[in-house]
Amino acid sequence: MPLNMQPLSDKFSVAITNVDLSKNVDQNLFDEIVDVFVKKQVLVFRDQHIEPQHQVAFSRRFGPLEMLYDEDQRVPGFPEIAILSNEKVDGKFIGVVAAGDFWHSDQSYRRETSLATFLYAHKLPKHGGDTEFADMHGAYESLPDDIKKRIEGRMGIHQRSKLGNPRVAVTREGGEEYYERRATKNVTHPIVRTHPVSGRKGLYVSPRFTVGIQDMDDAEAQPLLDTLFAYQTAPGNTYRHKWTLGDFVMWDNRSVNHQACGGYAMDDIRLLHRTSTQGDQPF
Ligand code: SIN
């Protein structure tokens, strides 16, 4: 069955309107979805009715599911699904409140990084709550040759903690202590990542997690990173998703950066279910 697709931006991201992910997705259809996923990087499946078991079953076909966040921030009975929400029950937040609030690629601070991430909207605020995506192939391809030469073979340094990263702010309550507990050992990845399926090159750095460049003084590395970040979000390289109930959104962390745009009031409830799959070590 050919996929019914509409482009959401000039170069990447498409909406798919003739697939029901709550039904059995046979292998031929799944192969088509994977092909478009690698080529278009962000897929928005419209008009879905996804129960937790559907989200887990579909996500799992892309690889081992990651178990992220604390146990009380996950869907009861489905530890692979994290709840992203500003909703409170009995005075306590039911999920993660400020997930993904700066540009990043998921889990880039680990040696083996995330492959696909999946979000399904259960409640949406009246205002705000968009998710924005940036095309890392497009960003790399738009670099002038001299910058491509400067980053060739270079490794970016990635760190989970927000403490000590001047490009990001600690927004969550008790954030200082939270990030002290969650600091990771620095990990390095190539600044220019090769997509393992398509072979296309893309930038693999982000303001949220990339804090330096290996074997380069900060005096040179930090302005160079700022230049790369500016190319990543230049006009033509981004798509801003305005959510509609029924949207099931997935993206390829090997070729896309993303951020949660916020902008909704604390009593204007947003509730998304999030799954992600483990990928490989970037090369
Ligand atoms: C994320 O970064 O996983 C969350 C994005 C969002 O909530 O829009």
Coordinates of C-alpha atoms and ligand atoms in Angstrom, one line a residue:
M1 CA 0.0 0.0 0.0
P2 CA 1.6 3.3 -1.0
L3 CA 1.9 5.7 1.9
N4 CA -0.3 8.8 1.6
M5 CA 2.2 11.6 2.5
Q6 CA 2.2 15.4 2.6
P7 CA 5.4 17.4 3.1
L8 CA 5.5 19.4 6.3
S9 CA 8.6 21.4 5.3
D10 CA 10.7 21.8 2.2
K11 CA 13.4 19.2 2.8
F12 CA 12.3 16.9 5.6
S13 CA 9.3 15.8 7.8
V14 CA 6.1 14.4 6.3
A15 CA 2.5 13.7 7.5
I16 CA 1.1 10.3 6.8
T17 CA -2.6 10.0 6.6
N18 CA -3.5 6.4 5.6
V19 CA -2.0 4.2 8.3
D20 CA -3.7 3.0 11.5
L21 CA -0.9 2.2 14.0
S22 CA -3.3 0.5 16.4
K23 CA -3.9 -2.2 13.7
N24 CA -1.4 -4.8 12.6
V25 CA 1.3 -3.1 10.5
D26 CA 2.5 -5.9 8.2
Q27 CA 6.1 -6.3 7.2
N28 CA 5.7 -4.7 3.8
L29 CA 4.1 -1.6 5.2
F30 CA 6.6 -1.5 8.0
D31 CA 9.5 -1.6 5.5
E32 CA 7.9 1.3 3.7
I33 CA 7.6 3.3 6.9
V34 CA 11.3 2.6 7.8
D35 CA 12.4 3.7 4.3
V36 CA 10.4 7.0 4.6
F37 CA 11.6 7.5 8.2
V38 CA 15.3 7.4 7.1
K39 CA 14.6 9.7 4.1
K40 CA 12.3 12.2 5.8
Q41 CA 13.5 12.0 9.4
V42 CA 10.3 13.2 11.1
L43 CA 7.0 11.4 10.5
V44 CA 3.6 12.6 11.8
F45 CA 0.9 9.9 11.7
R46 CA -2.5 11.7 11.7
D47 CA -5.8 10.6 13.3
Q48 CA -4.4 7.8 15.5
H49 CA -6.0 6.1 18.5
I50 CA -3.0 4.7 20.4
E51 CA -3.3 2.8 23.6
P52 CA 0.0 2.1 25.6
Q53 CA 0.2 -1.4 24.2
H54 CA 0.1 -0.1 20.6
Q55 CA 2.8 2.4 21.3
V56 CA 5.1 -0.2 22.9
A57 CA 4.5 -2.7 20.1
F58 CA 5.2 -0.3 17.3
S59 CA 8.2 1.4 18.9
R60 CA 9.8 -2.0 19.8
R61 CA 10.0 -2.8 16.1
F62 CA 12.7 -0.1 15.8
G63 CA 15.0 -1.6 18.5
P64 CA 15.2 -2.3 22.2
L65 CA 13.1 0.1 24.2
E66 CA 14.8 2.5 26.6
M67 CA 13.6 2.8 30.2
L68 CA 14.0 6.5 31.0
Y69 CA 13.1 8.8 33.8
D70 CA 11.9 7.8 37.3
E71 CA 9.5 4.9 37.9
D72 CA 6.7 7.3 39.1
Q73 CA 7.0 9.3 35.8
R74 CA 6.1 6.3 33.7
V75 CA 2.7 4.8 32.7
P76 CA 1.6 2.2 35.3
G77 CA 2.1 -1.3 33.8
F78 CA 4.2 0.1 30.9
P79 CA 7.6 1.1 32.3
E80 CA 8.8 1.7 28.7
I81 CA 6.5 4.7 28.4
A82 CA 7.4 8.0 30.1
I83 CA 4.7 10.6 30.8
L84 CA 5.6 14.1 29.7
S85 CA 3.1 16.4 31.4
N86 CA 2.4 19.4 33.6
E87 CA -0.6 17.7 35.1
K88 CA -0.7 17.1 38.9
V89 CA -2.7 14.5 40.8
D90 CA -3.0 15.0 44.6
G91 CA -0.5 17.9 44.4
K92 CA 2.2 15.8 42.6
F93 CA 3.3 16.0 39.0
I94 CA 2.3 12.7 37.2
G95 CA 5.2 12.9 34.7
V96 CA 8.3 14.8 33.5
V97 CA 7.5 18.5 33.4
A98 CA 10.2 20.2 31.4
A99 CA 11.6 17.4 29.2
G100 CA 13.7 18.4 26.2
D101 CA 13.6 22.2 26.7
F102 CA 16.7 22.9 24.6
W103 CA 17.9 21.6 21.2
H104 CA 19.3 18.1 21.4
S105 CA 19.4 14.6 20.0
D106 CA 18.2 12.0 22.6
Q107 CA 20.8 10.4 24.8
S108 CA 23.8 11.8 22.9
Y109 CA 25.7 11.8 26.2
R110 CA 25.8 8.0 26.1
R111 CA 28.1 5.9 24.1
E112 CA 25.1 4.1 22.5
T113 CA 22.6 6.8 21.6
S114 CA 18.9 6.8 20.9
L115 CA 17.6 5.8 17.5
A116 CA 13.9 6.7 17.2
T117 CA 11.7 8.6 19.6
F118 CA 7.9 8.4 19.5
L119 CA 5.4 10.9 21.1
Y120 CA 1.6 10.5 21.3
A121 CA -0.5 13.4 22.5
H122 CA -3.3 12.6 25.0
K123 CA -4.0 16.1 26.2
L124 CA -2.9 19.4 24.6
P125 CA -2.8 22.9 25.9
K126 CA -4.9 25.7 24.4
H127 CA -1.7 27.7 23.7
G128 CA 1.8 26.6 23.1
G129 CA 3.3 23.1 23.5
D130 CA 4.9 22.8 20.0
T131 CA 7.8 20.6 19.3
E132 CA 10.5 21.9 16.9
F133 CA 12.8 19.8 14.7
A134 CA 16.0 20.6 12.9
D135 CA 17.5 18.7 9.9
M136 CA 21.1 17.7 10.7
H137 CA 21.8 16.5 7.1
G138 CA 20.5 19.9 5.8
A139 CA 22.6 21.7 8.4
Y140 CA 25.8 19.9 7.4
E141 CA 25.2 20.2 3.7
S142 CA 24.7 24.0 4.1
L143 CA 28.1 24.6 5.8
P144 CA 30.8 26.4 3.8
D145 CA 33.8 24.3 2.8
D146 CA 36.1 26.0 5.3
I147 CA 33.9 25.0 8.2
K148 CA 33.5 21.5 6.9
K149 CA 37.3 21.2 6.8
R150 CA 37.6 22.6 10.4
I151 CA 35.3 19.9 11.8
E152 CA 36.4 17.0 9.7
G153 CA 37.5 14.1 12.0
R154 CA 36.8 16.2 15.1
M155 CA 35.0 14.8 18.2
G156 CA 32.4 16.7 20.2
I157 CA 32.3 16.3 24.0
H158 CA 28.8 15.4 25.3
Q159 CA 27.6 15.7 28.9
R160 CA 24.2 15.1 30.5
S161 CA 24.3 17.6 33.3
K162 CA 23.1 21.2 32.7
L163 CA 25.5 22.4 35.4
G164 CA 28.5 24.0 33.8
N165 CA 26.8 24.3 30.4
P166 CA 26.4 28.1 29.9
R167 CA 24.1 27.6 26.9
V168 CA 21.2 26.0 29.0
A169 CA 19.3 27.1 32.0
V170 CA 18.2 24.8 34.9
T171 CA 14.5 25.3 34.9
R172 CA 13.1 22.4 37.0
E173 CA 12.5 22.8 40.8
G174 CA 15.4 21.3 42.7
G175 CA 17.3 21.2 39.4
E176 CA 20.8 21.8 40.8
E177 CA 20.6 18.8 43.0
Y178 CA 18.9 16.8 40.2
Y179 CA 21.7 17.4 37.8
E180 CA 24.5 16.8 40.3
R181 CA 23.1 13.3 40.8
R182 CA 22.7 12.8 37.1
A183 CA 26.1 14.1 35.8
T184 CA 27.7 11.6 33.4
K185 CA 31.3 10.9 32.4
N186 CA 32.0 13.0 29.3
V187 CA 31.5 11.0 26.1
T188 CA 32.8 11.9 22.6
H189 CA 31.2 11.4 19.2
P190 CA 32.2 12.6 15.7
I191 CA 30.9 16.1 15.0
V192 CA 30.1 14.9 11.5
R193 CA 28.0 11.7 11.9
T194 CA 27.4 9.2 9.1
H195 CA 23.9 7.8 9.0
P196 CA 24.3 4.0 9.3
V197 CA 21.5 3.3 6.8
S198 CA 21.6 6.1 4.2
G199 CA 25.3 6.9 4.5
R200 CA 24.5 10.7 4.5
K201 CA 26.5 13.0 6.7
G202 CA 25.0 15.1 9.3
L203 CA 26.0 17.4 12.3
Y204 CA 25.9 15.5 15.6
V205 CA 26.2 18.3 18.2
S206 CA 23.6 20.2 20.2
P207 CA 23.5 23.2 22.6
R208 CA 21.9 21.0 25.3
F209 CA 24.6 18.2 25.4
T210 CA 27.7 19.3 23.5
V211 CA 30.0 21.2 25.8
G212 CA 33.3 21.3 23.9
I213 CA 35.5 19.8 21.2
Q214 CA 38.2 17.2 22.0
D215 CA 41.8 18.5 21.7
M216 CA 40.6 22.1 20.9
D217 CA 40.9 25.0 23.3
D218 CA 37.6 26.5 24.3
A219 CA 38.7 29.9 22.9
E220 CA 38.5 28.2 19.5
A221 CA 35.9 25.5 20.2
Q222 CA 33.1 27.5 21.7
P223 CA 32.7 30.0 18.9
L224 CA 33.0 27.2 16.4
L225 CA 30.1 25.3 18.2
D226 CA 28.1 28.5 18.2
T227 CA 28.5 28.8 14.5
L228 CA 27.4 25.1 14.0
F229 CA 24.4 25.7 16.2
A230 CA 23.4 28.7 14.1
Y231 CA 23.5 26.6 10.9
Q232 CA 21.4 23.9 12.6
T233 CA 18.5 26.3 13.2
A234 CA 18.9 28.5 10.1
P235 CA 15.7 29.1 8.0
G236 CA 15.0 26.1 5.8
N237 CA 16.5 23.6 8.3
T238 CA 13.7 23.5 10.8
Y239 CA 10.1 22.3 11.2
R240 CA 7.9 23.4 14.1
H241 CA 5.1 20.9 14.9
K242 CA 1.8 22.3 16.2
W243 CA 0.1 19.3 17.8
T244 CA -3.4 18.1 17.0
L245 CA -5.0 15.3 19.1
G246 CA -4.5 12.0 17.3
D247 CA -0.9 12.9 16.1
F248 CA 1.7 10.2 16.6
V249 CA 5.1 11.7 15.9
M250 CA 8.4 9.9 15.5
W251 CA 11.9 11.1 14.6
D252 CA 15.3 9.8 13.7
N253 CA 17.8 11.0 16.4
R254 CA 20.6 10.1 14.0
S255 CA 19.7 12.9 11.7
V256 CA 17.4 15.3 13.7
N257 CA 17.7 17.6 16.7
H258 CA 14.6 18.6 18.5
Q259 CA 13.3 20.8 21.3
A260 CA 10.1 21.2 23.3
C261 CA 9.0 24.8 22.8
G262 CA 7.0 25.2 26.0
G263 CA 4.9 28.4 26.1
Y264 CA 1.9 27.0 27.9
A265 CA 0.5 27.9 31.3
M266 CA 0.9 25.5 34.2
D267 CA -2.9 24.9 34.4
D268 CA -3.2 24.4 30.7
I269 CA -2.6 20.7 30.5
R270 CA -0.3 18.9 28.1
L271 CA 0.1 15.2 28.4
L272 CA 2.2 13.1 26.0
H273 CA 3.3 9.5 26.1
R274 CA 7.0 9.0 25.1
T275 CA 8.9 5.9 24.0
S276 CA 12.4 5.6 22.5
T277 CA 14.6 2.9 21.2
Q278 CA 18.3 2.4 21.7
G279 CA 20.6 2.9 18.7
D280 CA 24.2 2.4 18.0
Q281 CA 27.5 4.2 18.7
P282 CA 27.7 7.1 16.2
F283 CA 30.6 7.0 13.6
Ligands
SIN1 C1 11.4 15.4 24.2 O1 12.4 16.1 24.0 O2 11.4 14.1 24.3 C2 10.0 16.0 24.4 C3 9.6 17.0 23.3 C4 8.2 17.6 23.6 O3 7.7 17.4 24.7 O4 7.7 18.3 22.8

